[in-house]
Coordinates of C-alpha atoms in Angstrom, one line a residue:
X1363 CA 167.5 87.8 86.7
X1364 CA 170.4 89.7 88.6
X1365 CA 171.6 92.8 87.1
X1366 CA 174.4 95.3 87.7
X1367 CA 172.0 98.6 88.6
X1368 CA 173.6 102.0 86.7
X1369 CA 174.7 102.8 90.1
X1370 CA 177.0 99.9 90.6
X1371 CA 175.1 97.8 93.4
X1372 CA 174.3 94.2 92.1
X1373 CA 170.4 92.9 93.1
X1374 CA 170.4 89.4 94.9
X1375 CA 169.5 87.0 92.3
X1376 CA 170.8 84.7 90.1
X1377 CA 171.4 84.9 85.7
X1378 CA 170.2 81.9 83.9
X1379 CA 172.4 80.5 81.4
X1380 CA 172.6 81.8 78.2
X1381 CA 174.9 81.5 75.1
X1382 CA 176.6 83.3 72.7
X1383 CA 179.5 80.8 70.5
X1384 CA 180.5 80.3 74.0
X1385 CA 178.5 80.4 77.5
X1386 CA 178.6 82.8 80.0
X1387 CA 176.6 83.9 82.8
X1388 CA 176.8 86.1 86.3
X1389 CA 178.6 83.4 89.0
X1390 CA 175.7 82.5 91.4
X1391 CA 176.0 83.5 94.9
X1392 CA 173.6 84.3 97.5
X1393 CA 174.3 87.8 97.2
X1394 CA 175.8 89.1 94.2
X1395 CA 178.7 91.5 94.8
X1396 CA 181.9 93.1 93.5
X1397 CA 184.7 91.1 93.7
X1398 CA 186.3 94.0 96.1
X1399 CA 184.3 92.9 98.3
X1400 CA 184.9 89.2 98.8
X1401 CA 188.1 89.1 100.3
X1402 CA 187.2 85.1 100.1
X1403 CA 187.6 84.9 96.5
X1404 CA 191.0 83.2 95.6
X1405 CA 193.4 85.7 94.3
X1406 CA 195.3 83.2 92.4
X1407 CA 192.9 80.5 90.4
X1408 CA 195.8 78.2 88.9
X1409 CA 199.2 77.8 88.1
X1410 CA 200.0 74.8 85.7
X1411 CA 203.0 74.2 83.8
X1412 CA 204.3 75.7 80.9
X1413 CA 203.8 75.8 77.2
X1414 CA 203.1 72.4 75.0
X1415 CA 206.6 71.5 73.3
X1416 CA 205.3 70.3 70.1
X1417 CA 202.6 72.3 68.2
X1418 CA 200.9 70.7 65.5
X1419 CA 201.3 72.6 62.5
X1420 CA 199.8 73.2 58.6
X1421 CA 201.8 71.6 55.3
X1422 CA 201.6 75.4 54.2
X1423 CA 204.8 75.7 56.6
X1424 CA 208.4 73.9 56.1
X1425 CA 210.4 73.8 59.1
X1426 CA 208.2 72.6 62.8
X1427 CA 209.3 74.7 66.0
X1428 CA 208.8 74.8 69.6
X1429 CA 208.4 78.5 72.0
X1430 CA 210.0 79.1 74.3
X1431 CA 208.1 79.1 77.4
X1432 CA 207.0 82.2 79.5
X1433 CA 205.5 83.2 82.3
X1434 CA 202.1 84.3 80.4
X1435 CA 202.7 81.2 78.5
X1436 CA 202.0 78.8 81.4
X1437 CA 199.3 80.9 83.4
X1438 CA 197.2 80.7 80.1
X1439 CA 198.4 76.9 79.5
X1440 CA 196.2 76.2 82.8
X1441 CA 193.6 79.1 82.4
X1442 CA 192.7 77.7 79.5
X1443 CA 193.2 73.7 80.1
X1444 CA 190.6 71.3 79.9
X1445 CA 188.5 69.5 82.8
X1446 CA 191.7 66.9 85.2
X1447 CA 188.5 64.2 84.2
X1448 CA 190.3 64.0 80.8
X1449 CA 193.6 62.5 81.4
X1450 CA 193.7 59.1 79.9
X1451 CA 191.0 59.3 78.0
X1452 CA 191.3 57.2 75.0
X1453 CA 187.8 57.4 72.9
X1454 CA 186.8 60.9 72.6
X1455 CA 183.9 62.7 74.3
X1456 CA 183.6 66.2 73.3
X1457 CA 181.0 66.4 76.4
X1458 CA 183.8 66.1 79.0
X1459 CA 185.9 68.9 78.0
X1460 CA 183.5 71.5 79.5
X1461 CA 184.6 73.6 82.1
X1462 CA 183.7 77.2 83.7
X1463 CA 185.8 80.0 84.5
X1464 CA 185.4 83.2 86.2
X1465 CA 186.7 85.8 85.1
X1466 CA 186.2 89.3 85.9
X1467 CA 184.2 92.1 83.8
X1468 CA 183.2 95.9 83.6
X1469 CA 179.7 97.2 82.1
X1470 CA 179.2 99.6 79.9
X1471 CA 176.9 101.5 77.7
X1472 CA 176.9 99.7 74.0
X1473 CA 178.0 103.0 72.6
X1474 CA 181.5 103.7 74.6
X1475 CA 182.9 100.4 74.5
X1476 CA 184.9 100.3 71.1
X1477 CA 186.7 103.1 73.4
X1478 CA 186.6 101.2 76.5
X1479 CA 188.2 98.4 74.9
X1480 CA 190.9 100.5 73.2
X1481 CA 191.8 101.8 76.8
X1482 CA 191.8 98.8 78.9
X1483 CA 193.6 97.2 75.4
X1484 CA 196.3 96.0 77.8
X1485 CA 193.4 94.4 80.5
X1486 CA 191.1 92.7 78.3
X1487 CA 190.3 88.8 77.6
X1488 CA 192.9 88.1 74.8
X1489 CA 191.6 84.8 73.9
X1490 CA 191.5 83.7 69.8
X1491 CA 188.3 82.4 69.3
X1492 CA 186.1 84.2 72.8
X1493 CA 184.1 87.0 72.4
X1494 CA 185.6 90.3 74.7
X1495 CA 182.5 92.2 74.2
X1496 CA 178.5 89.8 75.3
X1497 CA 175.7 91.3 75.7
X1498 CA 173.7 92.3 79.2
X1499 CA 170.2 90.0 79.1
X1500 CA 168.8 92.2 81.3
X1501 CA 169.9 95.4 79.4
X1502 CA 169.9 95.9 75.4
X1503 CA 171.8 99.2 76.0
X1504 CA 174.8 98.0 77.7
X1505 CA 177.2 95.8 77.2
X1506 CA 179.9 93.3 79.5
X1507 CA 183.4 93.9 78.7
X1508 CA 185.1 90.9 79.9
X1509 CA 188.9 91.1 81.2
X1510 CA 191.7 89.0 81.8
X1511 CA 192.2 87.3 85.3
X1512 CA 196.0 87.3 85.0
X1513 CA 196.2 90.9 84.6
X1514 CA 193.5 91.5 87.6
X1515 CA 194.1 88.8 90.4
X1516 CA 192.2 90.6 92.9
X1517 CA 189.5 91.5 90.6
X1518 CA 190.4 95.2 91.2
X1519 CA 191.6 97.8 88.7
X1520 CA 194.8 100.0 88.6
X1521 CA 194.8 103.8 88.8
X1522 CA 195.7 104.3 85.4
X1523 CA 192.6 102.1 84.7
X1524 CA 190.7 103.7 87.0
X1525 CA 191.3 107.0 85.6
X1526 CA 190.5 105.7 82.1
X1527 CA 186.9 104.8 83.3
X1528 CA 186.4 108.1 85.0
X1529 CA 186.8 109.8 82.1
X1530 CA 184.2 107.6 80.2
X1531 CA 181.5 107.9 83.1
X1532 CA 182.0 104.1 83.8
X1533 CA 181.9 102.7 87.4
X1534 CA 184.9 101.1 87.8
X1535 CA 183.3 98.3 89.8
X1536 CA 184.7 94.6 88.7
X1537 CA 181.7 92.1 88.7
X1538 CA 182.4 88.1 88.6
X1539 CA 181.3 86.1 85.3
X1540 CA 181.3 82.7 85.0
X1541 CA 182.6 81.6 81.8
X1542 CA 181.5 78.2 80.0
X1543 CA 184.3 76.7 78.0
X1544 CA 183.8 73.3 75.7
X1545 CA 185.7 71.1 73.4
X1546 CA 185.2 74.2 70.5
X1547 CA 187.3 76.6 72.5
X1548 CA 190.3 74.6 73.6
X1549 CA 193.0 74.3 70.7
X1550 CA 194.5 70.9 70.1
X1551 CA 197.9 70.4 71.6
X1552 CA 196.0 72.1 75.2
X1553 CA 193.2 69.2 74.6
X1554 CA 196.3 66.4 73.7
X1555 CA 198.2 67.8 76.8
X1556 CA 195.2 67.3 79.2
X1557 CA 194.6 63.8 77.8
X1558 CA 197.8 62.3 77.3
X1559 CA 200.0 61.6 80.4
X1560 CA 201.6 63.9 82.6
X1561 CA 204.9 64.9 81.7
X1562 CA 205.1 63.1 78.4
X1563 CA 205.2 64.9 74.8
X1564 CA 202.6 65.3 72.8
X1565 CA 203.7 65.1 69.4
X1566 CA 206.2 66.2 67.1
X1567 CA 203.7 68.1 64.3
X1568 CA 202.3 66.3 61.6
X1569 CA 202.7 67.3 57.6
X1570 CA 199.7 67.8 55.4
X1571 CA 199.3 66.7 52.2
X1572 CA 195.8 67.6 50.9
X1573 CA 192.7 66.4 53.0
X1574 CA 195.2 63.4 54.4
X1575 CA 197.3 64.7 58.3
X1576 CA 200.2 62.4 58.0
X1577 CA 201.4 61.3 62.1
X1578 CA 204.5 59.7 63.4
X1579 CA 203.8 58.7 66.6
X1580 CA 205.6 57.3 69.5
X1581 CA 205.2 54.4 71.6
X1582 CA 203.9 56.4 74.1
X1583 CA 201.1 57.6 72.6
X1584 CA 200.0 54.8 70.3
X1585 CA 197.2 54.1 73.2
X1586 CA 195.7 57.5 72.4
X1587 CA 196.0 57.7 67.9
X1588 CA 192.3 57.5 67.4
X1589 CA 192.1 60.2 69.9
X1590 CA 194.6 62.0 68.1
X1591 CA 193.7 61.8 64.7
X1592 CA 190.3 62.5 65.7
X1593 CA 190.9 66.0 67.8
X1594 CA 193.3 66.7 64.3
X1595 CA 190.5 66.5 62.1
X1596 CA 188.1 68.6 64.5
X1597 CA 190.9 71.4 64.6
X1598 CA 192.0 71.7 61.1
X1599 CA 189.5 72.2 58.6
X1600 CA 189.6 70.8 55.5
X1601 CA 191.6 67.7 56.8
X1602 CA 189.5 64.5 56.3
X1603 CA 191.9 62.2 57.3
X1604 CA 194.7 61.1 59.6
X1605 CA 197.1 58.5 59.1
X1606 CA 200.1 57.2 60.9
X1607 CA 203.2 55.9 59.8
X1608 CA 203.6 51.8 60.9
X1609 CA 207.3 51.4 59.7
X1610 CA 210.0 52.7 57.8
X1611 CA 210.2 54.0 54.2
X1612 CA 210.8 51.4 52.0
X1613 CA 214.0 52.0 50.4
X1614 CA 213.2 50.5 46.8
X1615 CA 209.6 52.2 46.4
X1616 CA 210.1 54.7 49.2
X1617 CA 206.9 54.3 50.4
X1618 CA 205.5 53.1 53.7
X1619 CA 202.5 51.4 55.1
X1620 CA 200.6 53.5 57.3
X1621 CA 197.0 53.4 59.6
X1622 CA 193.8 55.0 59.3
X1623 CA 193.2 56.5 62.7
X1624 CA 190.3 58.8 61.5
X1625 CA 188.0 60.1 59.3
X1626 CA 187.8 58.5 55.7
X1627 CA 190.2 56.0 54.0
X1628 CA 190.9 57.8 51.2
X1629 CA 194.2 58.1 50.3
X1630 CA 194.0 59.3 46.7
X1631 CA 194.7 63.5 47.4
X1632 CA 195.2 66.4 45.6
X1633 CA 198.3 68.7 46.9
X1634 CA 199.7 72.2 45.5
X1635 CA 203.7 72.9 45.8
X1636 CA 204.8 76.1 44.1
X1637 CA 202.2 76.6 41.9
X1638 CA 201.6 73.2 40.1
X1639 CA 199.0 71.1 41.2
X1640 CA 199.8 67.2 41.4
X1641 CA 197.9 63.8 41.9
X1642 CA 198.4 60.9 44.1
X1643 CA 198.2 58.2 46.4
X1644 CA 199.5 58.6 49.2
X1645 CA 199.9 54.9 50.1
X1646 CA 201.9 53.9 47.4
X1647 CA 204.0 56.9 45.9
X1648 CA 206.4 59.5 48.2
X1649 CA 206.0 63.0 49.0
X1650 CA 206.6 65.0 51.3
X1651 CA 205.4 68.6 51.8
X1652 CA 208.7 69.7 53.9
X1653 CA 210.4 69.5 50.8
X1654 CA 208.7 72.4 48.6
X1655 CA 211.7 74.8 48.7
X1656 CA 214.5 72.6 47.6
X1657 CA 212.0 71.2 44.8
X1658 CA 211.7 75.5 44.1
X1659 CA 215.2 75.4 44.3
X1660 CA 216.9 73.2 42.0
X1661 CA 214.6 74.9 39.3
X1662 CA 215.1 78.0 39.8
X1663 CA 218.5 76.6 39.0
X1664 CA 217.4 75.7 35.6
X1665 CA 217.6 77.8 32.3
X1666 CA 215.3 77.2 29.6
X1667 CA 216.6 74.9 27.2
X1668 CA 218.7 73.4 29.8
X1669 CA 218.6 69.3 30.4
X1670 CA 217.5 67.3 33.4
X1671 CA 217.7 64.0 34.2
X1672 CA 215.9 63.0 37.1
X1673 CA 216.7 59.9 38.3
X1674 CA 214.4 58.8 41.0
X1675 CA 211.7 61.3 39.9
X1676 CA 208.4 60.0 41.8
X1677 CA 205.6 62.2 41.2
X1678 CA 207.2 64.8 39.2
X1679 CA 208.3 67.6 41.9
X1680 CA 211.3 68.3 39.8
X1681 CA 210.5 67.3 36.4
X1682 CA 207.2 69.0 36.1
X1683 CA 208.5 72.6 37.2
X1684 CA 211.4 72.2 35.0
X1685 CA 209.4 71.4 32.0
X1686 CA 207.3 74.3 32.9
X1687 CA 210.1 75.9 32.5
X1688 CA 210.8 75.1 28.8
X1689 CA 213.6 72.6 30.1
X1690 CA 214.2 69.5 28.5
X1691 CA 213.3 66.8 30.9
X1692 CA 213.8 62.9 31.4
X1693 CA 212.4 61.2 34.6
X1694 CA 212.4 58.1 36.0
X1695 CA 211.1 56.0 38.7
X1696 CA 211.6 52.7 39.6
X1697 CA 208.1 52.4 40.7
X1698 CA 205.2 51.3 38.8
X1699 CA 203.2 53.7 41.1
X1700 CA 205.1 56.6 41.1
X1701 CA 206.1 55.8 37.0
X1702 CA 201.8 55.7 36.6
X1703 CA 201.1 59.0 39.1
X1704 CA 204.3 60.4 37.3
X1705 CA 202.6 60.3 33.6
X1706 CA 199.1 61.6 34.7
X1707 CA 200.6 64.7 35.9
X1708 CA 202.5 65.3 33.6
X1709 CA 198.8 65.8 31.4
X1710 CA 197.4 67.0 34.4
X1711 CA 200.2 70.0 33.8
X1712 CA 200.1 69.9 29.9
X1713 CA 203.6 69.2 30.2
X1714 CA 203.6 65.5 28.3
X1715 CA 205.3 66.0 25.5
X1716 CA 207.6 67.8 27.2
X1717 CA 209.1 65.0 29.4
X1718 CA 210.4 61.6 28.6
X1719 CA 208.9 59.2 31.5
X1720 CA 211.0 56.0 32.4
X1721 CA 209.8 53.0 34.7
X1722 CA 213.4 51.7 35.0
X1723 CA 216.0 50.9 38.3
X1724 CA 218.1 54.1 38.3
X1725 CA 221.8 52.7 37.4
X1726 CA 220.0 51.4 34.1
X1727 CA 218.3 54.7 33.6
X1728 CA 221.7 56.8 33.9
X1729 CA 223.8 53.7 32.0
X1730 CA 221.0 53.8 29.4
X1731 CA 218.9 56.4 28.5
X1732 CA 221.4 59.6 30.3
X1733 CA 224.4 57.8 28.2
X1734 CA 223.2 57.7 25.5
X1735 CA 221.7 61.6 25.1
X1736 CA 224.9 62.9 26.9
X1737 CA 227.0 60.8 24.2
X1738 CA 224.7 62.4 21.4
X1739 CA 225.1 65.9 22.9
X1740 CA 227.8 66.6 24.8
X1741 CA 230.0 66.1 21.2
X1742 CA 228.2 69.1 19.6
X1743 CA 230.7 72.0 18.9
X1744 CA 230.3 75.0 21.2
X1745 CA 227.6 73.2 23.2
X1746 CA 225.4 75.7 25.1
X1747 CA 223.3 73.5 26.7
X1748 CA 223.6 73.0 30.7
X1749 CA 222.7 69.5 32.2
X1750 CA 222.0 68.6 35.4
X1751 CA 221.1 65.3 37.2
X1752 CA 219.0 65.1 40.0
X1753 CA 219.4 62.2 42.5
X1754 CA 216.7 62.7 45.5
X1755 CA 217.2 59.0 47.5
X1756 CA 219.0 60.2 50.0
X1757 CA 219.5 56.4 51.8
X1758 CA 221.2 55.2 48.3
X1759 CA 221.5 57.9 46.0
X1760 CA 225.4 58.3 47.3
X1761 CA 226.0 54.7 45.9
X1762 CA 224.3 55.3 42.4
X1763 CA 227.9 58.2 41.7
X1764 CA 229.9 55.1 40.9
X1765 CA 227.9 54.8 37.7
X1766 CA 229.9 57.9 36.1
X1767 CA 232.9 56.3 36.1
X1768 CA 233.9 56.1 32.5
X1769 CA 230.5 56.6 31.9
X1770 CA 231.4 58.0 28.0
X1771 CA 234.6 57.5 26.1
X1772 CA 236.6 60.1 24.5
X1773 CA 237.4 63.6 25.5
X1774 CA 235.0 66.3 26.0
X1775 CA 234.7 69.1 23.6
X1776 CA 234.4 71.7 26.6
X1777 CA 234.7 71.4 30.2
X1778 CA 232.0 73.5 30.9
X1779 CA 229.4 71.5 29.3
X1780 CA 230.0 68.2 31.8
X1781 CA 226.7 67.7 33.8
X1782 CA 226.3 68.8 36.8
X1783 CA 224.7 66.6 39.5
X1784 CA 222.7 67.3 42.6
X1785 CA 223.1 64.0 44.7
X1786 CA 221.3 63.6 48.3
X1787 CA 222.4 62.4 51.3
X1788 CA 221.5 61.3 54.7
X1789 CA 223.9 62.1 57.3
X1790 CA 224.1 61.4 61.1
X1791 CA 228.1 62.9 61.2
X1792 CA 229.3 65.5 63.5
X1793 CA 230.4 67.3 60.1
X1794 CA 227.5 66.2 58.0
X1795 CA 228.5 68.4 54.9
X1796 CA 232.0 66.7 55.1
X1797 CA 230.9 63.2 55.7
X1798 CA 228.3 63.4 52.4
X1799 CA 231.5 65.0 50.9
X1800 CA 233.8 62.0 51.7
X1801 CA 231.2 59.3 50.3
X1802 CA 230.6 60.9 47.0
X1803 CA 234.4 61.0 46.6
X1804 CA 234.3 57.8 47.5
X1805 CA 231.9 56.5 45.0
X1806 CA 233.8 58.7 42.4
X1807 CA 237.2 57.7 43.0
X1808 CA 238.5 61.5 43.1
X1809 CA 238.9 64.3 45.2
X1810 CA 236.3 67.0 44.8
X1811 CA 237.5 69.4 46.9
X1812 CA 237.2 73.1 45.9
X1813 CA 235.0 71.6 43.3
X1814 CA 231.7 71.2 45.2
X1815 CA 229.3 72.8 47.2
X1816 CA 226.6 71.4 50.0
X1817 CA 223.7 72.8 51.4
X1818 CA 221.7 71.3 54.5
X1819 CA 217.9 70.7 53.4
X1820 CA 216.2 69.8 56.6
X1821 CA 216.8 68.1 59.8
X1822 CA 215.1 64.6 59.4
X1823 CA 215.5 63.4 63.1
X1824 CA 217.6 64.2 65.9
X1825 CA 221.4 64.3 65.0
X1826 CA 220.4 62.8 61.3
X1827 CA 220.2 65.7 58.7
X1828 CA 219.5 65.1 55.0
X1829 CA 221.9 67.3 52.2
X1830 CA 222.2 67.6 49.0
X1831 CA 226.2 68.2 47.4
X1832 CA 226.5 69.4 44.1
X1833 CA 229.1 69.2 41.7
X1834 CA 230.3 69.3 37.8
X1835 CA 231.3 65.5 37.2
X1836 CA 235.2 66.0 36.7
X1837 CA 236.2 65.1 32.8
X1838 CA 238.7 62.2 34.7
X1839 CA 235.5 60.3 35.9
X1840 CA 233.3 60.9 33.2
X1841 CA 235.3 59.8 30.3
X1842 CA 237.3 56.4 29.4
X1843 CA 240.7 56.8 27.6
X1844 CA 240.2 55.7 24.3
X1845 CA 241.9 52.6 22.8
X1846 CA 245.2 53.2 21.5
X1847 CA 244.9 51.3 18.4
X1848 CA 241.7 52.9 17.4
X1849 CA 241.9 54.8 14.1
X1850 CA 239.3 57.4 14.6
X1851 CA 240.7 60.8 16.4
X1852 CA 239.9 60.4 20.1
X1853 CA 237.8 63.9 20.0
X1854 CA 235.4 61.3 17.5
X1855 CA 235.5 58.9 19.0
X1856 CA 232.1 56.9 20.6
X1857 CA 232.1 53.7 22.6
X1858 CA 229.3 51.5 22.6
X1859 CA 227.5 50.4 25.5
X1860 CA 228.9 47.1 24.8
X1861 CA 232.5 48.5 25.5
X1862 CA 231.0 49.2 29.5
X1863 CA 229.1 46.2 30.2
X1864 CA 232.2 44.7 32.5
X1865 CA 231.7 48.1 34.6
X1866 CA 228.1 47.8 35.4
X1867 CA 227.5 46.9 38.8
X1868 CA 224.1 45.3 40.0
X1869 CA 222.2 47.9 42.4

């Protein structure tokens, strides 16, 4: 076995392997020597590109990023890259990822080198996941601090560095290690990089939502999804399975069919948002994790005692919190899914009888069910009561607003009891927050200027963002005129649903 002898030299033989979470081991040479002393040694091992653009990311965060790219950014990129054997691999073997490194390192006796690495803290291996500090097989007492080979391309130290090791009686001689990376020490998007073609993304991020990693792929990487999904399920515990999206939400369900491209098929999952845990399937309900703080939100909105109706409801991501809440709460969802998974969460959360759970289209929820209970309510004296509607289908919802024309008949008793409704939008406008603003009018047949307010939710896809606009339903819209031959005072007056059946539209 070679060692590094207390006075620096290095004997003329060669380490065997050994390993410790990673493998590492003296580079064999004929003669073992520092690396001041091999001119031949390149100064420079790699320079690759820069940093991946899309990072896969965990459902515990909202919003997906790139970095910006820097110079320590790429030489790490290609320190760190997998074997060139890789590219185009499309059926993973782990076994092909392995590749050796050398990198440079000082020995030390065991007992100095929490302080040797808190003086060379600037010149050590920073590497998540690789030991700074192995052990010496040829010496329990000492100890092989390994350093970075960006900050010492000549495998020599600076003065200041120098100086440092004086001081702690270490010889500042830099010996050669030969470090043994696998398929374990390479993060995902440097193992997707290496794999998929050159020059191509890698992926946009994928959203979690329980055991299940939900992909939306391109084109160009369709060759490599079991690939994918596989390397996502090695690299993020606790996900089971990875799906990817085959087509568009459906807009009457809102759901989507999707593939298996690893693990189990088991798309019945459990998911935490805000505090409340909820039941599903994911392959026939929606939900999406990216949309945890508006869901917080619109509730924190909410005032106990006050009203929602939810109109296109799904699961319960409004409903539930707002019953939680002490609110008074009527959902509805047009599908038998969603309606089903809806009503076991609701026990799940001990918030049944709490909430009124519809299976109905949504213009016959809000012309049935939300007519009737605002007619009953809204006609109480000194009504205290806030209401609010919540519309979350952002490819429709804007058509629903018609539906509040003449919606009740009669005069309000107060202005500030009219509901308010949260309505959302897609948008793919230079002025996104105008355009929703325009269609809602639109729908209403009035000007809602000064009278609203929009906030951007998320950006969905490039140049298409997704809003929601809020706004008190003007007492114009709301009510119909009453008859003019009707006896009863106007204030008492309470059309039946017979009176609107000319002004329901099909949906």
């Amino acid at each position: 076995m070679a060692t590094v002898s207390n006075n620096c030299s290095l004997e003329s033989t060669a380490w065997s392997l050994w390993r410790f979470g990673y493998s590492a081991r003296l580079l064999k040479t004929n003669n073992f020597r520092t690396a001041a002393s091999n001119p031949s040694f390149p100064a420079v091992w790699m320079q690759y590109s820069g940093r991946i653009p899309g990072l896969f990311m965990g459902v515990k965060k909202n919003s997906f990023f790139t970095m910006p790219e820097t110079v320590e950014d790429k030489a790490h990129l290609e320190l760190y890259s997998p074997h060139p054997q890789v590219r185009g691999m499309t059926q993973l073997n782990r076994e092909a990822f392995k590749r050796t490194l050398v990198v440079p390192a000082l020995k030390a006796k065991k007992e100095i080198v929490n302080t040797l690495l808190r003086s060379l803290k600037h010149t050590v291996l920073q590497r998540p996941g690789l030991k700074r500090v192995v052990e010496d097989p040829e010496d329990e007492d000492s100890r092989f601090l390994l350093l970075d080979p960006h900050k010492l391309p000549e495998f020599s130290l600076g003065e200041p560095e120098q100086e440092a090791l004086k001081q702690l009686g270490v010889c500042p001689q830099v010996s050669k290690y030969n470090l043994e990376l696998t398929y374990e020490n390479f993060k995902s998007e440097e193992i997707l990089r290496a794999v998929l073609p050159e020059g191509q993304e890698v992926t946009s991020g994928f959203s979690r939502v329980g055991h299940i990693a939900h992909l939306n792929l391109r084109d160009h990487q369709l060759p490599y999804r079991h690939l994918i999904g596989q390397v996502i399920i090695d690299k993020n515990p606790g996900v089971t399975c990875v799906v990817n999206k085959t087509n568009i939400i459906d807009s009457t369900y809102r759901n989507f069919q999707m593939e298996v491209l690893a693990g189990e098929s088991n798309l019945v999952t459990k998911v935490k948002e805000n505090n409340i845990v909820y039941e599903l399937d994911f392959s026939k309900v929606y939900w999406n994790p990216r949309l945890s703080t508006e869901h917080g939100r619109i509730v924190e909105l909410l005032k106990p005692g006050d009203v929602l109706f939810d109109v296109f409801a799904g699961i319960g991501p409004f409903a539930i919190p707002a019953a939680k809440k002490k609110c008074q709460v009527f959902a509805n969802d047009l599908n038998p899914e969603s309606y089903s998974w809806l009503l076991h969460n609701c026990k799940l959360n001990k918030v049944a009888n709490k909430i009124k759970a519809f299976n109905m289209d949504g213009r016959d929820f809000l012309l049935g069910p939300v007519r009737e209970e605002l007619s009953k309510e809204l006609w109480k004296e000194e009504q205290k009561t806030s209401f609010h509607i919540v519309m979350n289908l952002p490819a429709l919802a804007v058509e629903f607003l018609d539906v509040f024309r003449h919606l009740l008949a009669g005069e309000p008793c107060s202005t500030a009891a009219l509901p308010t409704v949260h309505c959302y939008g897609f948008s793919k406008h230079k002025d996104p927050a105008k355009d929703i603003q325009e269609r809602a009018e639109a729908s209403l047949g009035t000007s809602l200027d000064g009278h609203c307010s929009t906030y951007l939710v998320r950006n969905v896809a490039p140049n298409k963002e997704m809003l929601c606009i809020s706004f008190q339903i003007p007492a114009d819209v709301l009510y119909k005129r009453p008859c003019p031959d009707e006896a009863k005072p106007a204030s008492k007056r309470l059309c039946t649903s017979k009176d609107f059946s000319e002004e329901r539209l099909p949906r």
